[in-house]
PDB file of C-alpha atoms in Angstrom:
ATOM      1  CA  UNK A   1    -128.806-106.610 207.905  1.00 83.00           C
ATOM      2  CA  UNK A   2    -127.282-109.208 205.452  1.00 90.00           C
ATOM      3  CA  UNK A   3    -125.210-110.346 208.699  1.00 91.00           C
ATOM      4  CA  UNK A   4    -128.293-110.973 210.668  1.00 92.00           C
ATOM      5  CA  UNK A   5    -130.514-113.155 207.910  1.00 95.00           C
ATOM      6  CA  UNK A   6    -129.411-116.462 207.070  1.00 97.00           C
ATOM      7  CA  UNK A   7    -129.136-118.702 203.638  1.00 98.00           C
ATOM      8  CA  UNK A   8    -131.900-120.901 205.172  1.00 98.00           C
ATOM      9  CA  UNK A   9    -133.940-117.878 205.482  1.00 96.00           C
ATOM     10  CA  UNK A  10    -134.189-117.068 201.992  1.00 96.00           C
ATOM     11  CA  UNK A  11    -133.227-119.541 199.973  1.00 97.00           C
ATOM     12  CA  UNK A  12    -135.690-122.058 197.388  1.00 96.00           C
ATOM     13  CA  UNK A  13    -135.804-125.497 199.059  1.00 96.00           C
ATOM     14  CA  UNK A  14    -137.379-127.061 196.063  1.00 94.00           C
ATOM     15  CA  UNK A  15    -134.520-127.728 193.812  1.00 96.00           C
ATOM     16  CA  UNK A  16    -134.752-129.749 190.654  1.00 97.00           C
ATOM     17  CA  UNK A  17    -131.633-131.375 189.688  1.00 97.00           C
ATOM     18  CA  UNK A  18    -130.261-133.179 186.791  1.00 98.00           C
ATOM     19  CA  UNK A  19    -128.244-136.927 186.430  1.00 98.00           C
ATOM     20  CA  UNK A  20    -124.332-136.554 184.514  1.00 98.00           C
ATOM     21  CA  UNK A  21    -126.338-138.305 181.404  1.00 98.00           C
ATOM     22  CA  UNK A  22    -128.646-135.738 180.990  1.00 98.00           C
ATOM     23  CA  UNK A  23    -128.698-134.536 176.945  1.00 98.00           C
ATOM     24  CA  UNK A  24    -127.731-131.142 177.308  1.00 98.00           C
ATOM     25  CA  UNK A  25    -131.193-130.212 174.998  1.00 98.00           C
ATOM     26  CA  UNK A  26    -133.527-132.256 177.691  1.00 98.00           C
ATOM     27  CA  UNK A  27    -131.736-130.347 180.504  1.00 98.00           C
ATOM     28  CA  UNK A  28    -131.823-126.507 179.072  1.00 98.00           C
ATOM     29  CA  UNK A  29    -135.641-127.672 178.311  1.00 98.00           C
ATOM     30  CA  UNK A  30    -135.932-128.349 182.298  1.00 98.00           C
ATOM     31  CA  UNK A  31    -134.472-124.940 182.955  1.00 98.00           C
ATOM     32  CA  UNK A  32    -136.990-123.023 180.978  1.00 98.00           C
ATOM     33  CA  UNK A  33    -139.974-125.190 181.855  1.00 98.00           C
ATOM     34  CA  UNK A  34    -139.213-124.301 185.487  1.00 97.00           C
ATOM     35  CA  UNK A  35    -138.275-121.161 184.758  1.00 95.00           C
ATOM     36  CA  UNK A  36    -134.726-121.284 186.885  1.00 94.00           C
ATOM     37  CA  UNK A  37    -131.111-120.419 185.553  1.00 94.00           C
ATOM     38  CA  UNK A  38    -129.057-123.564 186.703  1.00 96.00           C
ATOM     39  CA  UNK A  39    -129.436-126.987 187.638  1.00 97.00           C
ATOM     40  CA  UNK A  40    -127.220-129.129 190.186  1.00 98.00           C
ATOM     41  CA  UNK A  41    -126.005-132.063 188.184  1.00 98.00           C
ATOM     42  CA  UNK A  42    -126.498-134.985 190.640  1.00 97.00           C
ATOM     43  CA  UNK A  43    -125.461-138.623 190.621  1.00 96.00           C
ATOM     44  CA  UNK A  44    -125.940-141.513 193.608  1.00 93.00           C
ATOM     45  CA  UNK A  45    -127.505-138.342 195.780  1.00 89.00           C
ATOM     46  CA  UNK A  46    -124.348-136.766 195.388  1.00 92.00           C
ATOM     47  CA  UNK A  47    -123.463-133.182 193.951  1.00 96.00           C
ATOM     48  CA  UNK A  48    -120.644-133.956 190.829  1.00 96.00           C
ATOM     49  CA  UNK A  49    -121.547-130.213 189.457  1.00 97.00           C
ATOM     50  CA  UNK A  50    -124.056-127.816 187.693  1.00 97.00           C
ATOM     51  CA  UNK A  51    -124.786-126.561 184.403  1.00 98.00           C
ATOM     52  CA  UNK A  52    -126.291-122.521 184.067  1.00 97.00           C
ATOM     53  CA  UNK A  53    -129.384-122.009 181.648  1.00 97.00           C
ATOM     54  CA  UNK A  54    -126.867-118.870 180.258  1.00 96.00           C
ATOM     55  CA  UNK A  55    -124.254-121.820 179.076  1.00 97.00           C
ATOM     56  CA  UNK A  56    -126.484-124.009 178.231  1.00 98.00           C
ATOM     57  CA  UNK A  57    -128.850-121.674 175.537  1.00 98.00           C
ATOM     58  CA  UNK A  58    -125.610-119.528 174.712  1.00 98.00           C
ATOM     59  CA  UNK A  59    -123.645-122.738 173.111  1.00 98.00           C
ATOM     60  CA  UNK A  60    -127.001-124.548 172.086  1.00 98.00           C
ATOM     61  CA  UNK A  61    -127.377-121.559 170.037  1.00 97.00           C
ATOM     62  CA  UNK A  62    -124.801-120.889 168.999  1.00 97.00           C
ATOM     63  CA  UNK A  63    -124.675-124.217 167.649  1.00 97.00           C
ATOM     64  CA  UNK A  64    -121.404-125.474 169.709  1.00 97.00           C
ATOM     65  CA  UNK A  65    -122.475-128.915 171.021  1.00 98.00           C
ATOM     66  CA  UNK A  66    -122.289-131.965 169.099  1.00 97.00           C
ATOM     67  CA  UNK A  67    -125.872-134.190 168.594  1.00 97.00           C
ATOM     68  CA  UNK A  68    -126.183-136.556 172.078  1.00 97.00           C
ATOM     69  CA  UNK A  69    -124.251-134.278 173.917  1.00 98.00           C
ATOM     70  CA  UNK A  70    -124.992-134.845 177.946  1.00 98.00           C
ATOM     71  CA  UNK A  71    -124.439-132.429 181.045  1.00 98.00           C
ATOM     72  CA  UNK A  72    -121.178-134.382 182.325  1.00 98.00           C
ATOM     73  CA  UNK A  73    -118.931-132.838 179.290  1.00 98.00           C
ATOM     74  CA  UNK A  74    -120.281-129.482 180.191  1.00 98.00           C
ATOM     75  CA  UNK A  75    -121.047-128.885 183.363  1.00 98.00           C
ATOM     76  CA  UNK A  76    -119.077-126.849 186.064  1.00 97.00           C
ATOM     77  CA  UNK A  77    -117.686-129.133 188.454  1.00 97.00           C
ATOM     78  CA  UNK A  78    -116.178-126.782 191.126  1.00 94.00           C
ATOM     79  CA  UNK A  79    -119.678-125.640 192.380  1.00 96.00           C
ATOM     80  CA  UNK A  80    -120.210-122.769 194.787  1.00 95.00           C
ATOM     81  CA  UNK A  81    -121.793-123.994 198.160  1.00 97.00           C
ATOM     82  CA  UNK A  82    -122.794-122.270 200.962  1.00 98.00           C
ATOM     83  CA  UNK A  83    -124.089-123.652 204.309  1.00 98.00           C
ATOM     84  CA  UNK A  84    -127.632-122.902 204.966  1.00 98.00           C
ATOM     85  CA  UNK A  85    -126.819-121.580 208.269  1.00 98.00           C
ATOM     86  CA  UNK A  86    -124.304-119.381 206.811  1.00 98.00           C
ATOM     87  CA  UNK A  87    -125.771-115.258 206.772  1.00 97.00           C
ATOM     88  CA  UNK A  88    -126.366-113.245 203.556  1.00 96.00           C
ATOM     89  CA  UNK A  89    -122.661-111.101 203.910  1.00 95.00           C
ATOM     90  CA  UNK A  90    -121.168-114.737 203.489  1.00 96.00           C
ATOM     91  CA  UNK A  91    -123.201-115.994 200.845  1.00 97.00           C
ATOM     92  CA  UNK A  92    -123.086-112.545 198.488  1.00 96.00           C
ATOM     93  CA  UNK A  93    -118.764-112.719 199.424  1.00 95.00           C
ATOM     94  CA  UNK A  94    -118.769-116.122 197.606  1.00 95.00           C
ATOM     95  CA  UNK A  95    -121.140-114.573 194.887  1.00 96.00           C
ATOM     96  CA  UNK A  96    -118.171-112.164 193.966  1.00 94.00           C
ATOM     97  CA  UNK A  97    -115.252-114.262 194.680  1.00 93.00           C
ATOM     98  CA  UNK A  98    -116.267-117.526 192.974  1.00 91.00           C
ATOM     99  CA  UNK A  99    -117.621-115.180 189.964  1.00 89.00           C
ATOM    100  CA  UNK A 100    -115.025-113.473 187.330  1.00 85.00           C
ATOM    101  CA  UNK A 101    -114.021-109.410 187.428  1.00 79.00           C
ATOM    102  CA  UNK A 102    -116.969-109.706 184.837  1.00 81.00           C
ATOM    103  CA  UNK A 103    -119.533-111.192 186.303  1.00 85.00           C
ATOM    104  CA  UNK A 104    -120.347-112.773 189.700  1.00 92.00           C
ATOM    105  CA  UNK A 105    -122.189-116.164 190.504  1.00 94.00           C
ATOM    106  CA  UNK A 106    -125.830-115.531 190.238  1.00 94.00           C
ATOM    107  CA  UNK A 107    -126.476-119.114 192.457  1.00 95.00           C
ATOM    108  CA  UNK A 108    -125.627-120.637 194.747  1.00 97.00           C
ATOM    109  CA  UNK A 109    -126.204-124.442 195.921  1.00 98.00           C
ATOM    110  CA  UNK A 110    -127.032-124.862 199.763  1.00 98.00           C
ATOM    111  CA  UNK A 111    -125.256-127.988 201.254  1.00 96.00           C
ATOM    112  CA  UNK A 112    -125.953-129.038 204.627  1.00 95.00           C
ATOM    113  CA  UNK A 113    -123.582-130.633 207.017  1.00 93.00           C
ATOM    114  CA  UNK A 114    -124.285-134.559 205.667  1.00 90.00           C
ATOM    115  CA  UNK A 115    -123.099-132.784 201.926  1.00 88.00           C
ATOM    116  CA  UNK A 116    -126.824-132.894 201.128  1.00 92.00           C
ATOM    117  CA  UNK A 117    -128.357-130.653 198.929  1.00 96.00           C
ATOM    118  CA  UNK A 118    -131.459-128.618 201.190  1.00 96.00           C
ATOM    119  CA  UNK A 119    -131.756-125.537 198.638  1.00 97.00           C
ATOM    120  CA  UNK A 120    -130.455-122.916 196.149  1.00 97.00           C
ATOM    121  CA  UNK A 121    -129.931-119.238 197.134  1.00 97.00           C
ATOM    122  CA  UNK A 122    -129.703-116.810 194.208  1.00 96.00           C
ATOM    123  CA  UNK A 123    -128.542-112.703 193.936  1.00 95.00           C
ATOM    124  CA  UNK A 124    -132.471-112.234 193.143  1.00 94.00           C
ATOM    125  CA  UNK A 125    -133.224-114.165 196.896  1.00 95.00           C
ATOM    126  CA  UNK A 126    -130.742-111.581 198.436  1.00 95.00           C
ATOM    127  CA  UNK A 127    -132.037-108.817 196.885  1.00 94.00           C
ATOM    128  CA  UNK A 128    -135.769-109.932 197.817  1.00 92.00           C
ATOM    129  CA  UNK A 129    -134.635-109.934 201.312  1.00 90.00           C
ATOM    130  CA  UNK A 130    -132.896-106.850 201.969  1.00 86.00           C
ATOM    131  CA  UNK A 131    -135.624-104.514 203.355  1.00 69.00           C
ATOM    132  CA  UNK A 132    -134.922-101.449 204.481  1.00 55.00           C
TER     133      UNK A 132
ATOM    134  CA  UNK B   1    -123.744 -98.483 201.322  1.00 83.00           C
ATOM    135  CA  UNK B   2    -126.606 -98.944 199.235  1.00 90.00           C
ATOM    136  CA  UNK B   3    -127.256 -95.145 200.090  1.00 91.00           C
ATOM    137  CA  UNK B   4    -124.105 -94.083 198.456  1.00 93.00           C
ATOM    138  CA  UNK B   5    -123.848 -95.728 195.279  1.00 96.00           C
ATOM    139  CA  UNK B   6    -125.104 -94.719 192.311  1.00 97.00           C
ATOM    140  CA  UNK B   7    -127.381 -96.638 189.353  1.00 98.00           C
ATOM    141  CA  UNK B   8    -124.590 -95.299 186.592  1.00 98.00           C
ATOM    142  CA  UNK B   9    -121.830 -96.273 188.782  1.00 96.00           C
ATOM    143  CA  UNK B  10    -122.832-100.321 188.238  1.00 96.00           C
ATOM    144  CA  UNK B  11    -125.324-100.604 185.187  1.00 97.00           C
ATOM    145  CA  UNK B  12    -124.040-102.294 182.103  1.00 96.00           C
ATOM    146  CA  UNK B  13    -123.839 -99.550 179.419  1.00 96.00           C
ATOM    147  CA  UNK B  14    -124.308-101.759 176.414  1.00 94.00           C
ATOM    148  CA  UNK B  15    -127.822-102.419 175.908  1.00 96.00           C
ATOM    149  CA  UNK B  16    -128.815-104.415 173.416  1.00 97.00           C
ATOM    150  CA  UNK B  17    -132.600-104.193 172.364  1.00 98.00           C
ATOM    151  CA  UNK B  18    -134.993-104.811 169.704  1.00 98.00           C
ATOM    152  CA  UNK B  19    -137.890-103.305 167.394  1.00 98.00           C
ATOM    153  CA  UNK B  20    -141.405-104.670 168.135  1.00 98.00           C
ATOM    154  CA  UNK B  21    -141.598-106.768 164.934  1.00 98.00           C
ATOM    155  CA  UNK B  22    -138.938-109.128 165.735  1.00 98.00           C
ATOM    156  CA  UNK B  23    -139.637-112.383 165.623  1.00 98.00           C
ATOM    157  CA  UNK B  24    -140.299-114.227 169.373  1.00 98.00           C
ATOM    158  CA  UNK B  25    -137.653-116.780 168.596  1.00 98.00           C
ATOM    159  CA  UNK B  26    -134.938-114.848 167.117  1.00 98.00           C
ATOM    160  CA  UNK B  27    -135.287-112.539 170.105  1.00 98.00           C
ATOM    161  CA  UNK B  28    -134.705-115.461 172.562  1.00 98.00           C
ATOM    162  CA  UNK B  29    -131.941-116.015 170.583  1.00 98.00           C
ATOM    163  CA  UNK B  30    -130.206-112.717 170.775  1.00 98.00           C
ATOM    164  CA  UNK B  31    -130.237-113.146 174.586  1.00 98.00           C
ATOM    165  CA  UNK B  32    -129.124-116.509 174.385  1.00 98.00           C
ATOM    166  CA  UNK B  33    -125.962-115.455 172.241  1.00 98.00           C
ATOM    167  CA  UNK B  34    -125.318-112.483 174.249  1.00 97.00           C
ATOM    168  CA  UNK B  35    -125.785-114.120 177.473  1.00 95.00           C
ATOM    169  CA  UNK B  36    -128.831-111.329 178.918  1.00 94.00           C
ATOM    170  CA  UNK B  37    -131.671-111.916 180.208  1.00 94.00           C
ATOM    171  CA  UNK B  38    -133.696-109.252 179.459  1.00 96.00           C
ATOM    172  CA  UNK B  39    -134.569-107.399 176.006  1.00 97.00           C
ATOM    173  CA  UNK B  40    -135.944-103.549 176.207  1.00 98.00           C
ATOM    174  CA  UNK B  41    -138.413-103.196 172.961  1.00 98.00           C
ATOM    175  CA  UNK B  42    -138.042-100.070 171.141  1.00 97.00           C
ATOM    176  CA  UNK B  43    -139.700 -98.295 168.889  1.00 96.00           C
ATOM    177  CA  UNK B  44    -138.323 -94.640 167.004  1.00 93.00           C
ATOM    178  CA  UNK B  45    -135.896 -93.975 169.553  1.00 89.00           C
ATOM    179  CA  UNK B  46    -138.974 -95.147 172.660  1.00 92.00           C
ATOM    180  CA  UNK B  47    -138.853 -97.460 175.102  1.00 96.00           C
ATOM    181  CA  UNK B  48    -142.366 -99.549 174.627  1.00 96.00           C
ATOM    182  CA  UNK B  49    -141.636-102.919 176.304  1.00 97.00           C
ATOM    183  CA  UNK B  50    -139.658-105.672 177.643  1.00 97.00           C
ATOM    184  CA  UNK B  51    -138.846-109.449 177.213  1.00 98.00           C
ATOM    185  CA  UNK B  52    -137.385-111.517 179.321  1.00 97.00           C
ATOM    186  CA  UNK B  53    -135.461-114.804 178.584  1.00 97.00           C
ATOM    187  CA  UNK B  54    -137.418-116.642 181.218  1.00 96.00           C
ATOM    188  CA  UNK B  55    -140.909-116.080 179.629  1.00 97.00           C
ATOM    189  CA  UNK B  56    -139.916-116.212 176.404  1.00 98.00           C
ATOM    190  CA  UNK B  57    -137.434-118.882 177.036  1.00 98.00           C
ATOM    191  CA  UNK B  58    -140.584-120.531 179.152  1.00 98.00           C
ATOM    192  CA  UNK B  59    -143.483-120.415 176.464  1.00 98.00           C
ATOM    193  CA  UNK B  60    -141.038-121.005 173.394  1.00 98.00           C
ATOM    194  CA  UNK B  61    -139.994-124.330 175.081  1.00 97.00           C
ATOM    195  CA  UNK B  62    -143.826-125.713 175.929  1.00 97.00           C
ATOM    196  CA  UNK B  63    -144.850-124.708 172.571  1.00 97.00           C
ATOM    197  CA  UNK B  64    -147.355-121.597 173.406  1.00 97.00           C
ATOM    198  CA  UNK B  65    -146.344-119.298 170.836  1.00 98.00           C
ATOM    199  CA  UNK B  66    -148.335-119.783 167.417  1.00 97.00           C
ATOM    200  CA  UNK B  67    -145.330-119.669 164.577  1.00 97.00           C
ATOM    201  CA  UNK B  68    -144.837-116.214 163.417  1.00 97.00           C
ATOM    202  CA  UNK B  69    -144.847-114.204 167.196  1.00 98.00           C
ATOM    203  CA  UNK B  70    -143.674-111.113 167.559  1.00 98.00           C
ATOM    204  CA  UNK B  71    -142.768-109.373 170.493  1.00 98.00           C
ATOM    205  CA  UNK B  72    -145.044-106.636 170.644  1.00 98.00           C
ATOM    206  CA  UNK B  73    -147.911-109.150 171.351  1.00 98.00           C
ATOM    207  CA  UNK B  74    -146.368-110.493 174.464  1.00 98.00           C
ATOM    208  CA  UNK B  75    -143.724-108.126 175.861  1.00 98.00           C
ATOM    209  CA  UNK B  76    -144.358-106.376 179.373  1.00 97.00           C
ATOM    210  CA  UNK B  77    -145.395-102.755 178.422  1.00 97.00           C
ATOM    211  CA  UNK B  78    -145.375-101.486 181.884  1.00 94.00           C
ATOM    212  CA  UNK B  79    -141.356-101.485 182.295  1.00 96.00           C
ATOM    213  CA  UNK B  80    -139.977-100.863 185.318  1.00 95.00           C
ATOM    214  CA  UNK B  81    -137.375 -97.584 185.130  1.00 97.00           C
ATOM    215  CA  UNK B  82    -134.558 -96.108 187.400  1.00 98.00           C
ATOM    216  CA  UNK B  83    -133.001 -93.185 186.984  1.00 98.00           C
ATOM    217  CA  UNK B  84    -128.986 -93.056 186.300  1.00 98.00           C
ATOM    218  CA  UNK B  85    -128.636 -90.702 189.381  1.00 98.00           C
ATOM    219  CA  UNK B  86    -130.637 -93.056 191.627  1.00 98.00           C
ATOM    220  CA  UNK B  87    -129.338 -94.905 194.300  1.00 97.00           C
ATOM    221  CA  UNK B  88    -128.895 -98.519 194.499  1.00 96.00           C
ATOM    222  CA  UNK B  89    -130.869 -98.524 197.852  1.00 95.00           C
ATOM    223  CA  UNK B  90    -133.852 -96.376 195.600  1.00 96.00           C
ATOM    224  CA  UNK B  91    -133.585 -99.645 192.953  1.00 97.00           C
ATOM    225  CA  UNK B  92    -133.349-102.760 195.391  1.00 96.00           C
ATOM    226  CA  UNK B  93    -136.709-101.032 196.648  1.00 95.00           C
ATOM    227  CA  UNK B  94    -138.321-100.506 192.787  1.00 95.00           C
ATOM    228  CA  UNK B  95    -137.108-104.395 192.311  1.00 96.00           C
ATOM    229  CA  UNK B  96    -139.387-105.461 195.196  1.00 94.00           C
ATOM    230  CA  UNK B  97    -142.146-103.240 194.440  1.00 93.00           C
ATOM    231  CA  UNK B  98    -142.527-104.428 190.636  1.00 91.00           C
ATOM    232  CA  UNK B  99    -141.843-107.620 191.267  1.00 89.00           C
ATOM    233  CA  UNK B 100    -144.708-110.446 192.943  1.00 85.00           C
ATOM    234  CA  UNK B 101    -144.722-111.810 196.146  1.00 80.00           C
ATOM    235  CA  UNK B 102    -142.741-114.715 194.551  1.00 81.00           C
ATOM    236  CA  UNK B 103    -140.465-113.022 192.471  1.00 85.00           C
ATOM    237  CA  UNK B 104    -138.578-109.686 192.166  1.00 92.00           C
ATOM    238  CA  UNK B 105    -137.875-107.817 189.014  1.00 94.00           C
ATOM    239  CA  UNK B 106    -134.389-108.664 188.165  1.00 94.00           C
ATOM    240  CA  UNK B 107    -133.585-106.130 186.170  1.00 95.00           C
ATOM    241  CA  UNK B 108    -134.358-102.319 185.347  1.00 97.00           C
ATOM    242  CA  UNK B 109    -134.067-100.210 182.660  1.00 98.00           C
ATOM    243  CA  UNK B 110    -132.057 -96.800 183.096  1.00 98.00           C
ATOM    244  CA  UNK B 111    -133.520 -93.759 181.138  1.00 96.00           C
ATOM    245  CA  UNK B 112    -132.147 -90.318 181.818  1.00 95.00           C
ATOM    246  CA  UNK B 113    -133.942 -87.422 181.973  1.00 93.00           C
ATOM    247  CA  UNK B 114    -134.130 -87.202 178.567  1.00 90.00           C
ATOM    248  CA  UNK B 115    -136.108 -90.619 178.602  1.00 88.00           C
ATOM    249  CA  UNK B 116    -133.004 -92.129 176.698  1.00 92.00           C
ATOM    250  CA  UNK B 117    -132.165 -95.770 177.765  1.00 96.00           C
ATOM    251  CA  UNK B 118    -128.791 -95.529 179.173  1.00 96.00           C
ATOM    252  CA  UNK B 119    -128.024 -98.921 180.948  1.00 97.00           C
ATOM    253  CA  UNK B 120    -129.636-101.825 182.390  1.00 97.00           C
ATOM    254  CA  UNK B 121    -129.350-102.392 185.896  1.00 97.00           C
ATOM    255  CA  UNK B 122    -129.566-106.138 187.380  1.00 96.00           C
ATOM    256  CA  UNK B 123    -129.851-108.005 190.767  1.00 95.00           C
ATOM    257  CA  UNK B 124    -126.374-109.284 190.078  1.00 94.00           C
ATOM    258  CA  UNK B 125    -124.721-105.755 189.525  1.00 95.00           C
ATOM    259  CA  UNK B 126    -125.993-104.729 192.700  1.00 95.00           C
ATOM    260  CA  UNK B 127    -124.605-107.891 194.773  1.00 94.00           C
ATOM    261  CA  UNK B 128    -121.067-106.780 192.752  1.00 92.00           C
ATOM    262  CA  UNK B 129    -120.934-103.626 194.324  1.00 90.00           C
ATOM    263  CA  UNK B 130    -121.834-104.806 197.591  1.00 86.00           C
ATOM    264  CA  UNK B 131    -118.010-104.799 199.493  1.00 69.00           C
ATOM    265  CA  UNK B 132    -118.533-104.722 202.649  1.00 56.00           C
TER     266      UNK B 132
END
């Protein structure tokens, strides 16, 4: 099944993103308003990386960022893509290996051929779509 | 595959949880430190709720909590359950059916027979154990 349904199939095309200068307070505001666990950091239409809503409230509660603080000194910038024509067996095999022995990436960004962003596919999307 | 593995064989084993007094904002902050994203609320040894770091997280951030809110006056008291011996094809299925049409439920609460929380099972544990 997760070889027959594709990353276009399933994944959220509306995807908010974020600029480099983003304080890292606005942008963990953004995630909650929205209610979604990471934001693609974006900057002249191009992906430069993403920030998580779990890094982002762990260290802002922890205290760990200095006042004025913005996305670029935080963010991830080796960001796990996935084409949207790419199936579900690909996209949950990048999940694990791009994620630690601890924990795998919950998201994904979609990118389509022109390196343009057309979505975000998450474990919750995969799960959602395995019917059996 | 789904078929064969069991809910105790990928659910985290370290829940962490809370009494129904706490304080809304110190709960969000537990999950924020400990990097979860749900909370089960119990009372004497009982499960008797749920918070999540999205609603929370969500209302705390537009303001809709009056100063003083504890979680027993806006935690989910229907929680959704699997049992330790379930399968993972058995959850997937109890994500789906608690969830919305939008959303699924992204994680479960394991209670044994005893109706002792042993574990929490997520989205993301489940796209772990997928090796295919």
């Amino acid at each position: 099944m997760l070889r027959k349904v594709k990353v276009k199939d399933v994944m959220s095309r509306n995807v908010i993103s974020v600029p480099p200068t983003e304080d890292v307070v606005f942008a963990f505001e953004k995630l909650m308003k929205h209610k979604i666990s990471s934001l693609p950091v974006v900057e002249n239409n191009k992906l430069v990386g993403i920030v998580t809503a779990t890094d982002l409230g762990h260290n802002l509660v922890l205290d760990k960022y200095e006042i004025g603080t913005v996305v670029e000194k935080v963010m991830v910038e080796d960001v796990a893509c996935v084409n949207p024509e790419d199936d579900l067996l690909t996209t949950v095999r990048k999940m694990n290996e791009y994620g630690s022995d601890e924990e795998i990436i919950n998201q994904l960004v979609v990118i389509d051929n022109n390196h343009k962003i057309v979505g975000i596919v998450s474990d919750g999307d995969i799960i959602k779509a395995i019917k059996i």
